[in-house]
Amino acid sequence: MQEGPAQSPGTPSSPPIHLASFFLSQGDPSAMAYAYGRAGNPTWEELERELGRLEDAQATTFASGLAASFALLLVLGRTHRRLLIADDGYYGTRKQAGLLAPFGLELLPTDHTDFGALERELGRGPSILWSESPTNPRLRVHDLERLSGLARRHGAPFVVDNTTATAALQRPLDLGADCVVTSLTKSASGHSDVILGSVTTRDGKLHQALREVRNLGGAIPGPLEAWLALRGIRTLALRIERQSQNASALARVLAAHPAVLAVHHPSITDPKLAGRQMPRGFGPLVSFEVQGGAAAADRVVGGARLIRPGTSFGGVESSWERRARWAGESAPEGLVRLSAGIEPLEELRADLLRALAHAAGPQLGGPGA
Ligand SMILES: *Cc1c(COP(=O)(O)O)cnc(C)c1O
C-alpha cells in the first residue's frame, strides 16, 4: 500500500481488486510478471507487500492458515522428518501433519516449555521445531528466543505460528524464527469475513520454494479475500490494542469470580516472559474453566447476549466457545475460549457476569434464573 508516492490526480485512493484468471501474454511466460492467475495476482501481491512490511520479510499468502502450514510442511519435510510441534497449540495443525505420516513425517507433540525434553528430541535426528505463542486455546507463552537458540544448535528450522498475537504484537523473526505462519482469518483480517493464511520469512530460498508449492498445490488466495484482508490490516494495530486491553481486563474479572476455577491468560500465567515478547499487549484471547465442567461451560456460552457463540476469534465482535466440542482438541472439557472484540469494556463485563451467573445457578452463589 505504501509503495510509491501515487500522488497523481485520478489515482484511486484504495487499491483495485484484480479479478482475472489470466493476464494477456504471448511468448515465454517466465519473463512476465503475470500470465496465468494461479501463479500470481497483483491484489495478492499488494497484501504480501503489506504483510512483508510488518515483519521486514517476504510474505506468501495462501487460501487459509492451514494451506500455509501445509505448504511449509511439504517444503521443510523434504529434509527434516521429525515434527516437534507444541502439544497444546492449534489442534488442526497436528491433525494436518498426520496426513503426511504415510509420506514419512513423524508427528511428535512436545511440551515447548520443557527444554530438557526438546533437547533430547532434537538430538535424535533432523527435526522441525514448530512453536506457537501464545498457544490456542491455552494461551501458554513459549520462550521464542530460547527455543530459537535450541533449534539453531541442532540445525532445526524454527517455525512460529503467530496467529494469536499477529505481527502487530509480536515479531518472531526478530527473536530468531526462520519463518512465521499466520492464519489471517483471525485478528489479522479482523472482521470475520475471510479465510486466508500466510508464511513470512527472510530466507529467500524458502520463500521461492513456498511460492512454487502454492502454484503447484493450488491453494491460492482469492483476490477478493486478499483485498478484504488488506483492508482489515490497515486497522490491525488499533483493533488489537483495544482487544488486548479488553481481554486483559476480562481476565481480571474472571480471576476474581467465585464460579471460575482457572483463568488462562499471559498476564496471569507468565507475565514476565509475555511482557518481554509482547510489550504492546497479549492479544484478544482469554480462556477459562468454570465449576461444573462441560455442562456448566455450555450454559455460560449460551447465557450471553452480546458475546456471540462460535469458533474462530480476533473479530471486532466478541465471541466464545467451549473448545473441547471439537474432536481432536486437547483442551480441558470445560475450557471456554473467549475472544474480546472492540466493544466498550463495561458492556462486555456486564455480559460476561450475566452469563456466569446464568451458568452457576443459586447453589454457586449466582443470582439464579
Ligand atoms: C485458525 C488457526 C489456524 C488455521 O487457520 P485457518 O485460516 O483456519 O486455516 C492455524 N493456527 C492457529 C493458531 C489458528 O488459530
XYZ file of C-alpha atoms and ligand atoms in Angstrom:
384
model
C 0.000 0.000 0.000
C 2.860 2.347 0.882
C 4.801 1.537 -2.313
C 5.486 4.663 -4.347
C 4.007 8.092 -3.830
C 0.974 7.579 -6.154
C 0.273 11.287 -5.881
C -1.006 11.884 -9.391
C -4.598 13.123 -9.725
C -7.071 10.397 -10.651
C -5.212 7.610 -8.802
C -7.754 5.558 -6.798
C -7.391 6.063 -3.053
C -7.783 2.341 -2.470
C -6.121 -0.479 -4.455
C -8.163 -2.238 -7.154
C -9.269 -5.892 -6.946
C -7.843 -7.825 -9.878
C -10.410 -10.492 -10.729
C -8.707 -12.255 -13.627
C -7.950 -15.909 -14.370
C -5.326 -14.906 -16.922
C -3.360 -11.839 -17.947
C -2.697 -11.063 -21.599
C 0.594 -12.606 -22.668
C 2.472 -14.075 -25.599
C 5.827 -15.836 -25.851
C 7.899 -17.059 -22.897
C 5.674 -16.647 -19.816
C 8.577 -16.952 -17.356
C 9.669 -13.472 -18.404
C 6.310 -11.949 -17.444
C 5.063 -10.737 -14.087
C 1.593 -12.187 -14.694
C 0.334 -14.788 -17.148
C -1.926 -17.388 -15.514
C -3.898 -16.450 -12.410
C -2.774 -19.416 -10.273
C 0.840 -18.234 -10.456
C 0.364 -14.602 -9.450
C -2.107 -11.782 -8.975
C -1.438 -8.075 -8.241
C -4.021 -7.999 -5.415
C -2.285 -10.831 -3.517
C 0.975 -9.052 -4.027
C -0.406 -5.850 -2.584
C -1.321 -7.824 0.556
C 2.052 -9.582 0.583
C 3.885 -6.267 0.438
C 1.910 -5.040 3.434
C 2.487 -8.257 5.422
C 6.176 -8.175 4.492
C 6.448 -4.582 5.657
C 5.027 -5.516 9.109
C 7.805 -8.059 9.666
C 10.624 -6.806 7.400
C 10.270 -10.070 5.496
C 8.844 -11.679 2.370
C 5.294 -12.969 2.624
C 3.448 -15.672 0.686
C -0.316 -15.762 1.095
C -2.466 -18.889 0.835
C -6.124 -19.881 0.712
C -6.152 -20.454 4.503
C -3.894 -20.727 7.521
C -3.854 -24.494 7.106
C -2.949 -24.180 3.419
C 0.016 -22.064 4.539
C 1.182 -24.611 7.134
C 0.681 -27.483 4.682
C 2.934 -25.812 2.107
C 5.541 -25.216 4.803
C 5.443 -28.858 5.932
C 5.889 -30.001 2.316
C 8.965 -27.785 1.901
C 10.651 -28.324 5.297
C 9.697 -32.024 5.362
C 11.932 -32.726 2.357
C 14.979 -32.621 4.623
C 13.575 -32.705 8.177
C 11.208 -35.547 9.020
C 10.553 -35.152 12.750
C 7.966 -32.548 13.623
C 8.412 -31.312 17.200
C 5.139 -29.468 17.447
C 3.773 -27.774 20.575
C 1.387 -30.232 22.245
C -1.008 -27.510 23.388
C -1.182 -25.439 20.202
C -3.825 -25.348 17.491
C -5.099 -28.936 17.130
C -5.751 -28.531 13.389
C -2.036 -28.267 12.616
C -1.374 -31.546 14.459
C -4.247 -33.239 12.608
C -2.932 -31.898 9.318
C 0.607 -33.174 9.976
C -0.955 -36.623 10.480
C -1.908 -36.586 6.787
C 1.798 -36.597 5.930
C 2.655 -39.554 8.185
C 2.315 -42.051 5.279
C 4.925 -39.948 3.433
C 7.429 -40.156 6.282
C 6.686 -37.178 8.508
C 6.873 -38.145 12.170
C 4.479 -36.250 14.418
C 5.998 -35.599 17.867
C 3.777 -33.363 20.029
C 6.059 -31.899 22.701
C 5.820 -29.569 25.672
C 7.626 -26.455 24.444
C 8.340 -25.272 27.972
C 10.307 -28.471 28.730
C 13.734 -27.617 27.316
C 15.325 -30.867 28.501
C 12.803 -32.964 26.569
C 13.194 -30.765 23.487
C 16.975 -31.017 23.614
C 16.748 -34.818 23.721
C 14.263 -34.967 20.843
C 16.257 -32.536 18.699
C 19.322 -34.744 19.153
C 17.568 -37.811 17.744
C 17.525 -36.729 14.081
C 16.741 -33.880 11.658
C 13.714 -32.112 13.139
C 11.442 -29.130 12.646
C 10.698 -27.109 15.786
C 7.126 -25.790 15.415
C 6.041 -23.433 18.179
C 3.012 -21.274 18.750
C 2.817 -18.411 21.228
C 0.524 -17.668 22.926
C -0.971 -21.097 22.197
C -4.537 -21.545 21.023
C -6.521 -22.160 23.203
C -4.497 -22.421 26.445
C -2.550 -19.226 25.840
C 0.698 -20.574 27.169
C 3.716 -18.454 26.307
C 6.755 -20.093 24.738
C 10.200 -18.542 25.164
C 10.857 -17.926 21.471
C 14.406 -16.628 21.847
C 15.470 -19.636 23.889
C 13.695 -22.044 21.527
C 15.377 -20.454 18.505
C 18.782 -20.951 20.159
C 17.987 -24.624 20.745
C 16.797 -25.077 17.160
C 19.871 -23.375 15.722
C 22.263 -25.586 17.708
C 20.593 -28.653 16.186
C 20.148 -27.324 12.642
C 16.368 -27.476 13.002
C 14.185 -24.994 11.128
C 12.238 -22.967 13.719
C 8.632 -22.165 12.821
C 6.351 -19.952 14.921
C 2.590 -19.857 14.495
C 1.905 -16.197 15.326
C -1.858 -16.243 14.755
C -2.996 -15.301 18.264
C -0.559 -12.371 18.595
C -0.143 -11.206 14.975
C 2.810 -9.176 13.711
C 1.328 -6.093 15.399
C 2.136 -7.504 18.848
C 4.993 -9.950 18.308
C 7.743 -10.356 15.687
C 9.134 -13.903 15.983
C 11.607 -13.371 13.096
C 13.374 -10.793 15.300
C 13.600 -13.445 18.044
C 15.275 -15.989 15.774
C 12.428 -17.783 13.969
C 13.121 -18.917 10.403
C 9.537 -18.387 9.358
C 6.163 -17.375 10.726
C 2.773 -18.904 9.924
C -0.304 -16.774 10.451
C -3.967 -17.546 9.968
C -5.076 -14.196 8.562
C -8.627 -15.459 9.119
C -8.387 -14.341 12.742
C -7.202 -11.000 14.135
C -5.105 -10.007 11.134
C -8.137 -9.501 8.873
C -10.323 -8.997 11.927
C -13.853 -8.759 10.523
C -14.882 -12.444 10.435
C -15.425 -12.426 6.676
C -12.277 -14.043 5.227
C -10.394 -17.360 5.319
C -6.728 -16.740 4.446
C -3.197 -17.511 5.636
C 0.429 -16.515 5.164
C 4.031 -17.547 5.698
C 6.625 -14.819 6.227
C 10.363 -15.390 6.097
C 13.675 -13.608 5.492
C 15.074 -16.707 3.756
C 14.848 -16.099 0.006
C 15.195 -19.793 -0.881
C 12.384 -20.814 1.438
C 10.243 -18.004 0.048
C 10.752 -19.225 -3.525
C 10.043 -22.844 -2.553
C 6.782 -21.804 -0.879
C 5.657 -19.942 -3.986
C 6.353 -22.995 -6.101
C 4.332 -25.230 -3.757
C 1.496 -22.705 -3.769
C 1.391 -22.629 -7.553
C 1.510 -26.420 -7.950
C -0.519 -27.256 -4.840
C -3.086 -24.729 -5.989
C -4.148 -23.385 -2.552
C -4.049 -19.780 -3.754
C -5.824 -16.851 -2.088
C -8.844 -15.367 -3.823
C -8.278 -11.769 -4.960
C -11.392 -10.585 -3.112
C -10.230 -12.257 0.117
C -6.796 -10.718 -0.316
C -8.383 -7.299 -0.711
C -10.537 -7.750 2.404
C -7.503 -8.821 4.434
C -5.580 -5.805 3.154
C -8.407 -3.565 4.252
C -8.513 -5.244 7.665
C -4.776 -4.945 8.213
C -4.989 -1.177 7.858
C -6.646 -1.069 11.297
C -4.917 -4.086 12.863
C -2.752 -2.084 15.278
C -5.738 -0.120 16.621
C -8.071 -3.090 16.867
C -5.663 -5.423 18.570
C -4.615 -2.801 21.084
C -8.237 -2.340 22.167
C -8.924 -6.087 22.063
C -5.834 -6.785 24.179
C -6.967 -4.235 26.775
C -10.453 -5.755 26.876
C -9.114 -9.316 27.146
C -6.707 -8.403 29.974
C -9.482 -6.611 31.881
C -11.862 -9.565 31.430
C -9.103 -11.924 32.647
C -9.058 -9.949 35.918
C -12.860 -10.114 36.175
C -12.746 -13.880 35.632
C -9.925 -14.409 38.134
C -11.989 -12.687 40.847
C -15.199 -14.644 40.146
C -16.190 -17.445 42.566
C -17.538 -19.749 39.819
C -14.253 -19.665 37.863
C -11.698 -22.394 38.606
C -8.875 -21.329 36.299
C -8.016 -18.433 34.018
C -5.569 -18.911 31.158
C -4.085 -15.599 30.048
C -0.461 -14.480 29.632
C -0.962 -11.692 32.210
C -1.749 -14.352 34.819
C 0.300 -17.371 33.792
C 3.564 -15.828 32.546
C 3.517 -12.016 32.803
C 7.302 -11.527 32.723
C 8.073 -13.517 29.600
C 4.880 -12.368 27.873
C 5.665 -8.731 28.682
C 9.103 -9.109 27.129
C 7.898 -10.845 23.952
C 4.675 -8.861 23.532
C 5.224 -5.440 25.081
C 2.167 -3.880 23.419
C -0.473 -6.354 24.580
C -1.338 -10.026 24.814
C -3.965 -10.337 22.083
C -7.731 -10.823 22.050
C -7.990 -14.225 23.743
C -8.615 -15.293 27.332
C -9.574 -18.875 28.249
C -11.139 -20.054 31.480
C -12.672 -23.051 33.245
C -15.810 -22.901 35.396
C -17.077 -25.114 38.203
C -19.373 -27.787 36.833
C -17.276 -28.832 33.809
C -18.553 -29.113 30.250
C -22.260 -28.714 31.084
C -21.667 -25.510 33.050
C -19.359 -24.192 30.323
C -22.094 -24.787 27.743
C -24.512 -22.831 29.939
C -22.046 -19.945 30.151
C -21.686 -19.780 26.372
C -25.460 -19.957 25.977
C -26.071 -17.276 28.588
C -24.604 -14.226 26.844
C -26.466 -11.613 24.824
C -23.546 -9.692 23.375
C -20.755 -12.266 23.130
C -21.506 -14.499 20.141
C -21.260 -18.280 20.283
C -18.988 -19.738 17.603
C -15.466 -20.766 16.706
C -12.738 -18.551 15.238
C -11.515 -15.389 17.017
C -9.987 -11.992 16.556
C -13.013 -10.257 15.027
C -14.257 -6.844 16.104
C -17.246 -8.517 17.784
C -16.599 -10.654 20.864
C -17.206 -14.392 20.560
C -16.589 -17.575 22.516
C -16.997 -21.325 22.553
C -16.384 -24.386 24.696
C -13.295 -25.534 22.903
C -13.417 -29.307 23.537
C -16.615 -29.607 21.477
C -14.170 -30.177 18.595
C -12.912 -33.761 18.207
C -9.114 -33.838 18.467
C -8.837 -30.725 20.648
C -6.661 -31.405 23.714
C -8.099 -28.570 25.866
C -9.891 -29.481 29.130
C -13.577 -30.407 28.643
C -14.836 -27.306 30.431
C -12.474 -24.731 28.890
C -14.158 -21.708 27.303
C -12.103 -19.609 24.884
C -13.257 -16.010 24.796
C -12.211 -13.612 22.044
C -12.595 -9.999 23.126
C -13.779 -7.595 20.464
C -13.673 -3.819 20.435
C -16.958 -3.210 22.298
C -16.978 -0.901 25.348
C -15.447 -2.836 28.253
C -18.379 -2.141 30.583
C -20.824 -3.810 28.180
C -18.570 -6.838 27.859
C -18.062 -7.088 31.604
C -21.813 -6.970 32.259
C -22.478 -9.617 29.616
C -19.756 -11.899 30.995
C -21.088 -11.596 34.561
C -24.635 -12.273 33.348
C -23.509 -15.428 31.534
C -21.512 -16.674 34.536
C -24.482 -16.134 36.829
C -26.687 -17.953 34.340
C -24.386 -20.984 34.451
C -23.745 -21.021 38.163
C -27.344 -21.042 39.364
C -28.281 -20.290 43.005
C -26.181 -23.130 44.538
C -22.921 -21.464 43.461
C -23.818 -18.044 44.667
C -25.183 -16.623 41.434
C -28.472 -14.767 41.406
C -30.174 -17.693 39.650
C -32.532 -17.583 36.672
C -7.211 -20.875 12.950
C -5.797 -21.223 13.183
C -5.036 -21.851 12.193
C -5.631 -22.311 10.885
O -6.042 -21.248 10.095
P -7.256 -21.333 9.037
O -7.245 -19.988 8.424
O -8.493 -21.665 9.813
O -6.906 -22.437 8.085
C -3.696 -22.081 12.453
N -3.132 -21.746 13.631
C -3.840 -21.153 14.612
C -3.169 -20.803 15.900
C -5.192 -20.880 14.423
O -5.885 -20.308 15.415
